[in-house]
C-alpha positions in Angstrom: -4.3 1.2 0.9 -6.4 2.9 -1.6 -8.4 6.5 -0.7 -11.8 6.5 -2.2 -12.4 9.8 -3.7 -16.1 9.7 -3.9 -16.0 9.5 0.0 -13.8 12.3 0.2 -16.2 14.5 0.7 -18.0 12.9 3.4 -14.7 13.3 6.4 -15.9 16.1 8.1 -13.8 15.2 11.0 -11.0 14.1 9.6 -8.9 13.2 12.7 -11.7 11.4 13.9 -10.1 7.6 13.9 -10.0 4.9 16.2 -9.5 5.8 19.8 -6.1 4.4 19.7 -4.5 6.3 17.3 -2.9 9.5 18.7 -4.0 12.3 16.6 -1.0 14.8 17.8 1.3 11.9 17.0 -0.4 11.3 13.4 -0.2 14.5 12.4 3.8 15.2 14.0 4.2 12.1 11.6 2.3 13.4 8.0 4.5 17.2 8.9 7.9 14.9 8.6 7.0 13.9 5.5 8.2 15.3 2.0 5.0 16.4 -0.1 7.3 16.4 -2.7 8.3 13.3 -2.5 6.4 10.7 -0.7 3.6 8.4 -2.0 0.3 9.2 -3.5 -2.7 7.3 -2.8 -4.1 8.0 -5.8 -3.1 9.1 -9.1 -5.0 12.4 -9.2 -4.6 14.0 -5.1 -5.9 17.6 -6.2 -8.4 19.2 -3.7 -9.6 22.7 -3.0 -10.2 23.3 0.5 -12.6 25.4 2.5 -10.2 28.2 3.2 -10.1 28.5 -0.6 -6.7 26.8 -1.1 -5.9 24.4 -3.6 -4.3 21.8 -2.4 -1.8 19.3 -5.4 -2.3 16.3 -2.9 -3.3 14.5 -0.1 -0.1 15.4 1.6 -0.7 18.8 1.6 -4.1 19.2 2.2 -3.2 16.5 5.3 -0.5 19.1 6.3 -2.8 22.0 6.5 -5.5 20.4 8.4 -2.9 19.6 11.4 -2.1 22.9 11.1 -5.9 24.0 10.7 -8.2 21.5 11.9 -11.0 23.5 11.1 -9.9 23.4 7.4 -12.1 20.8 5.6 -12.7 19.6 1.8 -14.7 21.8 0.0 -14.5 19.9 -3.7 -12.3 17.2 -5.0 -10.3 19.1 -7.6 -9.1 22.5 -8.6 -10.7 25.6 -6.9 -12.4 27.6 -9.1 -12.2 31.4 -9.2 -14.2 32.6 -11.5 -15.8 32.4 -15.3 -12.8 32.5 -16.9 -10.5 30.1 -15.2 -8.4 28.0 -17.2 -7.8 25.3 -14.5 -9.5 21.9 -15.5 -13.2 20.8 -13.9 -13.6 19.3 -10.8 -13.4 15.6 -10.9 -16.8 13.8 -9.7 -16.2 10.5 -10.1 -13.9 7.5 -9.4 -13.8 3.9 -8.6 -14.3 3.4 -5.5 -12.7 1.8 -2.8 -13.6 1.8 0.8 -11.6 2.1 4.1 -12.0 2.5 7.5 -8.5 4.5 7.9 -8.7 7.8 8.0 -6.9 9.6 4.9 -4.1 11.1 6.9 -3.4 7.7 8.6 -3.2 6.1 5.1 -0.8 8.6 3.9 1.9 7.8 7.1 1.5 4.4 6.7 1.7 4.6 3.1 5.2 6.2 3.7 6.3 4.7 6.7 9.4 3.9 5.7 10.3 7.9 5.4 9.0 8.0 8.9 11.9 8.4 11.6 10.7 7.8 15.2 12.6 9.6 17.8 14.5 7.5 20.4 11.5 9.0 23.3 10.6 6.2 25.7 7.0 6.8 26.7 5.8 2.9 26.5 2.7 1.7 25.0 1.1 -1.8 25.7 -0.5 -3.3 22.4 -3.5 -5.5 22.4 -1.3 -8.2 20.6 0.5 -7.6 24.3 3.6 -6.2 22.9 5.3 -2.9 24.6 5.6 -0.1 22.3 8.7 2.2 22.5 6.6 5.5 22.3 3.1 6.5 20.1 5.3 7.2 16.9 5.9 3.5 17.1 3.0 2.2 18.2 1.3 4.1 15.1 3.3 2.6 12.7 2.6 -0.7 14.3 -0.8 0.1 13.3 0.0 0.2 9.7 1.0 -3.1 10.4 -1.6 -4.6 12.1 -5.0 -2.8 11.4 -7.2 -2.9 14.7 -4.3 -3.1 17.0 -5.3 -1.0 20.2 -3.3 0.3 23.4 -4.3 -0.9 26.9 -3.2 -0.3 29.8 0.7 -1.2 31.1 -0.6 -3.3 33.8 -2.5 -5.6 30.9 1.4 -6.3 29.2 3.2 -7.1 32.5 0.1 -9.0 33.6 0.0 -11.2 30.4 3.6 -11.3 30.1 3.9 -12.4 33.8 1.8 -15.5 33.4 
């Protein structure tokens, strides 16, 4: 999954995904993960956020919003502080790839495998009628098959009854 940084700038609500993914259970998933060492969606991650932060990558940035929703992108690329800064110019333009995942749902699904679900058992019933051990698994599931929703316990035993 590729993150298109010329539409960077346009998530203003950034946890605003499809209805099924658990935002809570998103973000418990992107703070597990190693900023350090994870994998980037792109070569060149560097942001400068509204609270005047600069951010090295996705990762972080993603990290900070669950802390602070209310933090947002304000450029793609170093912050700038003044006349005389030595950091390098904002970058403006990329290809371009779109997507319908938000960026912090790319990132856990992106590194997935450094994801450990806890042993919780809080079932979720899948539209593809599978039950789901809790939401950290049914979010991965997502990574797996794009589009997958939750519905109601009723709908699995009901199909599954048939």
């Amino acid at each position: 999954m590729i993150f298109c940084r010329i539409s960077v700038v346009f998530f203003g609500a950034l946890l605003a995904y499809v209805e099924s993914i658990d935002p809570q259970t998103v973000c418990t998933q992107l703070l597990s993960l190693d900023c350090n060492n994870y994998t980037p969606l792109e070569y060149d991650e560097s942001i400068c956020g509204t609270d005047g932060v600069h951010y090295d990558n996705y990762c972080q940035f993603g990290q900070a919003r669950c802390v602070d929703p209310s933090i947002d992108i304000k450029q793609v690329g170093h912050c700038h502080t003044g006349p005389h800064t030595s950091q390098p110019p904002a970058a403006t333009t990329q290809p371009t790839t779109t997507t319908t995942m938000d960026f912090q749902m790319q990132l856990v699904c992106a590194n997935a495998a450094l994801i450990t679900c806890t042993s919780e058992i809080s079932l979720i019933c899948g539209s593809d009628f599978k039950l789901y051990q809790n939401s950290c698994k049914f979010t991965l599931a997502i990574c797996a098959t794009p589009g997958l929703t939750k519905l109601t316990l009723d709908d699995c035993r009901n199909h599954n009854g048939r």
